[in-house]
Amino acid sequence: MRDAFQVFFNWVNGFYILYMIGYATFLFLSVAVGSAVLNAIKRRNYLKNELENTYYVPVSILVPAHNEGITVVDTIRSLLALDYKLYEIIVVDDGSTDNTAEILRETFRMTQVNRPIQRRVESQQIIAVYETLAYKVPITLIRKKNGGKADALNMGINASKYPYFLCMDADSILQKDSLEKIVRPVLEDGRVVAVGGAVRLCNGVEMSDGKVVRYPMPKSILASMQVLEYDRSFLASRILLDQFNGTIIISGAFGLFKKSTVINAGGYDTKTMGEDMELVVRLHVYCRENKIPYRIHYATDAVCWTQAPEKLTDLMKQRRRWHIGLFQSMIRHRHILGNPKYGKVSFVSYLYFLFYELLSPYIEVFGVATMVLACALRFLNVPFMLLFYFIYVIYSSILSLTAFFARLQTVDMKLSGKDILKTLSLCALEVTFFHFVMAWIRMGSLLNYKKKKNTWGRIERKKIHYS
Amino acid sequence: MRIEYLLYGYGAVCVSMIFFNLFHTLALRRMDRRIGRESGALKRKIHLQLAQIKDGGQVDLRHLKELKRRLVRVNQVITLERVLAELETEATFAQECYLNAIRPVLDCCAAAYRQKEVTQAAYYAYFLNRRRGGTISVGDGLMTVLLDYLKRDSLYCRVNAMNVLYAYGDAACVFQAVCELDRLDGFPHGKLLTEGLLSFQGDHEKLIALFFRSLGGFSELTQVAVLNYIRFQSGERCAEMLALMTDENKGKEIRPAAIRYFGKYHYPPARDILLQFLQDPTELCWENAAVSATSLAGYQGEEVTKALLNSLNSPNWHIRSNAASSLNDHSLSYEQLRHIMTGKDRYAREMMLYAMEARQLQREERVEV
């Protein structure tokens, strides 16, 4: 019996060594490439290798809103303050039960119109359309029957006038220069069909006239740990994947798309919770199947500020939704796996998301359970395990810090000494505690999947400090 | 192999990256301070030269030699740019003389930057655009250098070099550069060329004449960008545009670009052709029909109104929408619209109704946020 356990543990050991080498290598490459690219961009901008703000590609900004009465007005105000000339704002009220539509109509003095909307992609029935031309750019509010975020975005695509659309969340705020920056890759490369922007957490941040005035670390520890997590994710892995056109996720909070390509690919999938990732994977498939030269780009300097949940229950809802969305997207496009037609998208991006995102909570929890079993059967070299765990914590903390400081340095943001100390202490806590809590939450997200797959879960919103 | 060694290695590289970032930040700050100090020193030297010019003298040859030696380093170019920007606020005759005197040095350095890293070459082009002054013509040494900048594999280097040419206002030079860019598939987006040409400081009619002479030789992307530029710049090219609009051999994108021209500039001979496009029943030509529907907004007459009213029943959404919008400009009476508003075609009715509502909204006063 003991021999059988020995064989089992040897296999587990081998698997985890390979798994960890793969993960450590990916993270290492991500952070190294991310830092190098950010420094190169900074130098490029310093030497005026940039397009002046005089080229305007027309963009429709789509804001799907469901019960966002608290934040939606600030969001629209931030959009009106954008340093850009040629755009329109389309808010799609997806069957809100709060005062989202009323507050918008009253604040922006909107008039009901009988606007015909061409149904180019699937979406629910319209209840009413309101417009105003009284501001810098036209604002349209479409009230429709509830159909989910993807459905609301599809309605926005149908109503949009311009060849590119930008999707964002109703609880997010764009910096003054964000639109200009996210459009730039379209001007720089004619093949670009989608551009993802950097999403940062605005908890504790103060903004005025579309610019960040104060940028302290959030007071909430949970939100602070998410800041570190976002930096690692947005600044590191996405830059690496971008180097070989391997981006397979553009956050629904901030992404620019070429409308004609999205319509031809079928628009947003209304049956998935991860409509943002699903669309990007589908664009890869559509362009490759039809031999269309394409590029999906990540713009590191285009910034959108969004709220991080500060309550653990809200965070759990959010991560559960993300994990189910990831699962749905990966299952739907499973034919990509190991298919040489999709090149690095298949062999790097898809594999990474499969092993280190989708399956990682199960692998991690299985690892912990095996360790407990090994300890009980006295197979475990405890001093070595502790050393290994210590190395893991130091290594992961260094990676988080590298990503965090690389971002701060390249965007010329300043933190107080207190915040730096907070960051240093939190990064260890993030990799030892937060990471495993997240693994546990994500592992549980697929339980009762069939029952929960279409429920969104409400996350508490707070007013954003925007003036 | 022991796995922890691999992790030690990775960790060491990450620690080095943190230190690299810190040192990089410190180095940048130091460089900024150094540029500040050097700016002060250079400013004093330039003031000496300016004083000399004011006294009837000339710029020292030694000063020019020193500039030439310094400017091969991009940081020194940044320093000079800062000093000249400060001096710019008090433009005097002496400064103009000084800039004329250093121009050969700047041109000489421009040649040296051809061989340098592409970001530095792009910066030098940016610097030339802001500070060189003077003129340029085809065959000049600097023109040859700028053509070489266009050949570099960097969009920014190309855009900055083109900006130099637009600023100098020599139509032949810009034309030659656009030919070169077209040959190199230079601009990924037509907007870069259109907006750039609109910023041209010279004789636009001369430049447009050059383009029309060889338009067919350009790629379709360049042709459309140039036609868009002409549409925004000149209303004097109706005859040429009419020829393009009626040429069936022209590319799919070129004819709509020509049709748009007649939406902006009303040209009676174009009216019948626009009507033909609008009434063309073939599905393949819907883009021409849709653009014609918009362009016809400015053309009055019963025939035009009738064609637009008929287009409201078009199976194509864009044609219907554009026709409704154009009909609004014709200020039709209810009687003329009655068969649409009371007719069986719900889509046509809705489209017309919305066009009228949108016009009403447009009339409302704009308010500030």
PDB file of C-alpha atoms in Angstrom, chain A residues 17 20-21 24-25 28 31-33 35 39 42-44 46-52 54-58 77 80 86 108-109 111-120 131-137 161 164 184 186-190 384 387-388 391-392 395 398-399 401-402 405-406 409 414, chain B residues 1-4 6-15 17-18 20-22 24-25 28-29 31-32 35 74-75 78 82 117-120 122-124 126 154-157 159-160 163 187-189 191-193 195-196 317-318 347 350-351 353-354 357-358 361-362 364-369:
ATOM      1  CA  ILE A  17       7.147  20.508 -10.846  1.00  0.00           C
ATOM      2  CA  MET A  20       5.169  25.310 -11.469  1.00  0.00           C
ATOM      3  CA  ILE A  21       8.011  25.628 -13.982  1.00  0.00           C
ATOM      4  CA  ALA A  24       6.919  30.623 -13.042  1.00  0.00           C
ATOM      5  CA  THR A  25       8.286  30.925 -16.572  1.00  0.00           C
ATOM      6  CA  PHE A  28       8.641  35.769 -15.295  1.00  0.00           C
ATOM      7  CA  VAL A  31       6.836  40.777 -15.992  1.00  0.00           C
ATOM      8  CA  ALA A  32      10.177  41.001 -17.815  1.00  0.00           C
ATOM      9  CA  VAL A  33       8.570  41.723 -21.202  1.00  0.00           C
ATOM     10  CA  SER A  35       8.626  46.128 -17.865  1.00  0.00           C
ATOM     11  CA  ASN A  39      10.095  51.488 -20.585  1.00  0.00           C
ATOM     12  CA  LYS A  42       8.101  55.823 -22.113  1.00  0.00           C
ATOM     13  CA  ARG A  43      11.296  56.501 -24.031  1.00  0.00           C
ATOM     14  CA  ARG A  44       9.382  56.616 -27.314  1.00  0.00           C
ATOM     15  CA  TYR A  46       9.868  61.188 -24.417  1.00  0.00           C
ATOM     16  CA  LEU A  47      11.363  61.416 -27.901  1.00  0.00           C
ATOM     17  CA  LYS A  48       8.037  62.575 -29.347  1.00  0.00           C
ATOM     18  CA  ASN A  49       7.424  59.343 -31.222  1.00  0.00           C
ATOM     19  CA  GLU A  50       3.694  59.780 -30.936  1.00  0.00           C
ATOM     20  CA  LEU A  51       0.777  60.921 -33.025  1.00  0.00           C
ATOM     21  CA  GLU A  52      -0.416  64.392 -32.174  1.00  0.00           C
ATOM     22  CA  THR A  54      -5.401  65.801 -34.354  1.00  0.00           C
ATOM     23  CA  TYR A  55      -6.532  62.556 -35.919  1.00  0.00           C
ATOM     24  CA  TYR A  56     -10.073  61.552 -35.049  1.00  0.00           C
ATOM     25  CA  VAL A  57     -11.468  58.155 -35.931  1.00  0.00           C
ATOM     26  CA  PRO A  58     -15.238  58.308 -35.256  1.00  0.00           C
ATOM     27  CA  ARG A  77     -19.990  63.299 -17.372  1.00  0.00           C
ATOM     28  CA  LEU A  80     -18.401  64.313 -22.055  1.00  0.00           C
ATOM     29  CA  LEU A  86     -15.696  62.743 -33.025  1.00  0.00           C
ATOM     30  CA  PHE A 108     -29.205  65.502 -19.597  1.00  0.00           C
ATOM     31  CA  ARG A 109     -32.651  66.821 -20.666  1.00  0.00           C
ATOM     32  CA  THR A 111     -36.254  63.914 -25.560  1.00  0.00           C
ATOM     33  CA  GLN A 112     -38.084  60.780 -26.626  1.00  0.00           C
ATOM     34  CA  VAL A 113     -37.738  60.059 -30.348  1.00  0.00           C
ATOM     35  CA  ASN A 114     -39.041  57.396 -32.739  1.00  0.00           C
ATOM     36  CA  ARG A 115     -35.643  56.275 -33.887  1.00  0.00           C
ATOM     37  CA  PRO A 116     -35.605  53.264 -36.203  1.00  0.00           C
ATOM     38  CA  ILE A 117     -32.750  50.921 -35.311  1.00  0.00           C
ATOM     39  CA  GLN A 118     -31.410  48.387 -37.751  1.00  0.00           C
ATOM     40  CA  ARG A 119     -31.094  44.936 -36.150  1.00  0.00           C
ATOM     41  CA  ARG A 120     -27.770  43.738 -37.383  1.00  0.00           C
ATOM     42  CA  GLU A 131     -31.769  61.644 -27.489  1.00  0.00           C
ATOM     43  CA  THR A 132     -30.142  64.948 -26.829  1.00  0.00           C
ATOM     44  CA  LEU A 133     -27.949  67.047 -29.088  1.00  0.00           C
ATOM     45  CA  ALA A 134     -27.489  69.750 -26.479  1.00  0.00           C
ATOM     46  CA  TYR A 135     -23.986  68.687 -25.478  1.00  0.00           C
ATOM     47  CA  LYS A 136     -20.559  68.413 -27.064  1.00  0.00           C
ATOM     48  CA  VAL A 137     -21.532  65.068 -28.625  1.00  0.00           C
ATOM     49  CA  LYS A 161     -23.489  55.374 -36.242  1.00  0.00           C
ATOM     50  CA  TYR A 164     -15.693  51.719 -34.320  1.00  0.00           C
ATOM     51  CA  ARG A 184      -4.168  55.247 -31.662  1.00  0.00           C
ATOM     52  CA  VAL A 186      -6.137  51.763 -35.194  1.00  0.00           C
ATOM     53  CA  LEU A 187      -4.266  54.631 -36.856  1.00  0.00           C
ATOM     54  CA  GLU A 188      -0.942  52.874 -36.434  1.00  0.00           C
ATOM     55  CA  ASP A 189      -1.972  49.560 -37.955  1.00  0.00           C
ATOM     56  CA  GLY A 190      -4.726  49.153 -40.526  1.00  0.00           C
ATOM     57  CA  PHE A 384      11.731  21.445   2.388  1.00  0.00           C
ATOM     58  CA  LEU A 387      11.467  26.436   2.191  1.00  0.00           C
ATOM     59  CA  PHE A 388       9.692  25.901  -1.101  1.00  0.00           C
ATOM     60  CA  ILE A 391      10.561  30.827  -2.087  1.00  0.00           C
ATOM     61  CA  TYR A 392       7.152  30.872  -3.754  1.00  0.00           C
ATOM     62  CA  TYR A 395       9.098  35.118  -5.867  1.00  0.00           C
ATOM     63  CA  ILE A 398       8.722  40.279  -6.223  1.00  0.00           C
ATOM     64  CA  LEU A 399       6.722  39.765  -9.407  1.00  0.00           C
ATOM     65  CA  LEU A 401       6.043  44.513  -6.847  1.00  0.00           C
ATOM     66  CA  THR A 402       7.868  44.647 -10.170  1.00  0.00           C
ATOM     67  CA  PHE A 405       6.320  49.787  -9.525  1.00  0.00           C
ATOM     68  CA  ALA A 406       6.883  49.442 -13.260  1.00  0.00           C
ATOM     69  CA  GLN A 409       7.181  54.638 -12.727  1.00  0.00           C
ATOM     70  CA  LYS A 414       3.503  59.219  -7.001  1.00  0.00           C
TER      71      LYS A 414
ATOM     72  CA  MET B   1      17.708  19.702 -11.433  1.00  0.00           C
ATOM     73  CA  ARG B   2      16.446  21.249  -8.220  1.00  0.00           C
ATOM     74  CA  ILE B   3      13.421  23.371  -8.867  1.00  0.00           C
ATOM     75  CA  GLU B   4      14.289  25.950  -6.212  1.00  0.00           C
ATOM     76  CA  LEU B   6      15.242  27.903 -11.109  1.00  0.00           C
ATOM     77  CA  LEU B   7      13.035  30.002  -8.844  1.00  0.00           C
ATOM     78  CA  TYR B   8      16.105  31.622  -7.255  1.00  0.00           C
ATOM     79  CA  GLY B   9      17.241  32.543 -10.756  1.00  0.00           C
ATOM     80  CA  TYR B  10      13.893  34.027 -11.743  1.00  0.00           C
ATOM     81  CA  GLY B  11      13.643  35.886  -8.443  1.00  0.00           C
ATOM     82  CA  ALA B  12      17.112  37.340  -8.953  1.00  0.00           C
ATOM     83  CA  VAL B  13      16.119  38.631 -12.388  1.00  0.00           C
ATOM     84  CA  CYS B  14      12.938  40.168 -10.929  1.00  0.00           C
ATOM     85  CA  VAL B  15      14.916  41.875  -8.167  1.00  0.00           C
ATOM     86  CA  MET B  17      14.218  44.524 -12.701  1.00  0.00           C
ATOM     87  CA  ILE B  18      13.010  46.395  -9.633  1.00  0.00           C
ATOM     88  CA  PHE B  20      16.609  48.617 -12.996  1.00  0.00           C
ATOM     89  CA  ASN B  21      13.296  50.493 -12.729  1.00  0.00           C
ATOM     90  CA  LEU B  22      14.543  52.438  -9.723  1.00  0.00           C
ATOM     91  CA  HIS B  24      16.072  54.129 -14.604  1.00  0.00           C
ATOM     92  CA  THR B  25      13.836  56.590 -12.737  1.00  0.00           C
ATOM     93  CA  LEU B  28      15.854  60.058 -15.951  1.00  0.00           C
ATOM     94  CA  ARG B  29      15.653  62.569 -13.114  1.00  0.00           C
ATOM     95  CA  MET B  31      19.184  63.525 -17.061  1.00  0.00           C
ATOM     96  CA  ASP B  32      16.417  66.094 -16.606  1.00  0.00           C
ATOM     97  CA  ILE B  35      19.503  69.006 -19.420  1.00  0.00           C
ATOM     98  CA  VAL B  74      19.831  63.338 -29.024  1.00  0.00           C
ATOM     99  CA  ASN B  75      19.899  64.735 -25.475  1.00  0.00           C
ATOM    100  CA  ILE B  78      16.434  68.136 -26.624  1.00  0.00           C
ATOM    101  CA  ARG B  82      14.208  73.731 -24.857  1.00  0.00           C
ATOM    102  CA  GLU B 117      18.141  54.577 -33.963  1.00  0.00           C
ATOM    103  CA  VAL B 118      14.730  55.191 -35.529  1.00  0.00           C
ATOM    104  CA  THR B 119      13.183  56.836 -32.421  1.00  0.00           C
ATOM    105  CA  GLN B 120      16.038  59.365 -32.438  1.00  0.00           C
ATOM    106  CA  ALA B 122      11.868  60.610 -35.473  1.00  0.00           C
ATOM    107  CA  TYR B 123      12.746  63.072 -32.720  1.00  0.00           C
ATOM    108  CA  TYR B 124      15.145  64.911 -34.992  1.00  0.00           C
ATOM    109  CA  TYR B 126      10.120  66.630 -34.877  1.00  0.00           C
ATOM    110  CA  SER B 154       8.599  53.650 -38.079  1.00  0.00           C
ATOM    111  CA  LEU B 155       5.252  55.355 -38.463  1.00  0.00           C
ATOM    112  CA  TYR B 156       6.328  58.191 -36.153  1.00  0.00           C
ATOM    113  CA  CYS B 157       9.489  58.860 -38.113  1.00  0.00           C
ATOM    114  CA  VAL B 159       4.706  61.237 -39.747  1.00  0.00           C
ATOM    115  CA  ASN B 160       7.260  63.622 -38.228  1.00  0.00           C
ATOM    116  CA  ASN B 163       5.083  67.229 -40.863  1.00  0.00           C
ATOM    117  CA  PHE B 187       0.523  55.065 -43.950  1.00  0.00           C
ATOM    118  CA  PRO B 188      -1.654  52.388 -42.364  1.00  0.00           C
ATOM    119  CA  HIS B 189      -4.659  54.695 -42.130  1.00  0.00           C
ATOM    120  CA  LYS B 191      -6.784  59.682 -42.070  1.00  0.00           C
ATOM    121  CA  LEU B 192      -3.105  60.287 -41.301  1.00  0.00           C
ATOM    122  CA  LEU B 193      -2.509  61.390 -44.877  1.00  0.00           C
ATOM    123  CA  GLU B 195      -5.241  65.335 -41.993  1.00  0.00           C
ATOM    124  CA  GLY B 196      -1.558  65.828 -42.757  1.00  0.00           C
ATOM    125  CA  TRP B 317     -31.530  50.582 -44.681  1.00  0.00           C
ATOM    126  CA  HIS B 318     -28.735  53.099 -45.400  1.00  0.00           C
ATOM    127  CA  TYR B 347     -40.147  51.520 -42.274  1.00  0.00           C
ATOM    128  CA  GLU B 350     -40.568  55.718 -39.205  1.00  0.00           C
ATOM    129  CA  MET B 351     -37.452  56.801 -41.016  1.00  0.00           C
ATOM    130  CA  LEU B 353     -40.576  60.741 -38.773  1.00  0.00           C
ATOM    131  CA  TYR B 354     -37.229  60.274 -37.060  1.00  0.00           C
ATOM    132  CA  GLU B 357     -37.503  64.738 -34.986  1.00  0.00           C
ATOM    133  CA  ALA B 358     -33.734  64.790 -35.313  1.00  0.00           C
ATOM    134  CA  LEU B 361     -33.523  68.431 -31.818  1.00  0.00           C
ATOM    135  CA  GLN B 362     -30.763  70.055 -33.851  1.00  0.00           C
ATOM    136  CA  GLU B 364     -32.570  73.322 -29.924  1.00  0.00           C
ATOM    137  CA  GLU B 365     -29.942  75.449 -28.360  1.00  0.00           C
ATOM    138  CA  ARG B 366     -26.656  73.812 -27.398  1.00  0.00           C
ATOM    139  CA  VAL B 367     -25.853  74.001 -23.722  1.00  0.00           C
ATOM    140  CA  GLU B 368     -22.568  73.547 -21.981  1.00  0.00           C
ATOM    141  CA  VAL B 369     -22.000  70.673 -19.591  1.00  0.00           C
TER     142      VAL B 369
END
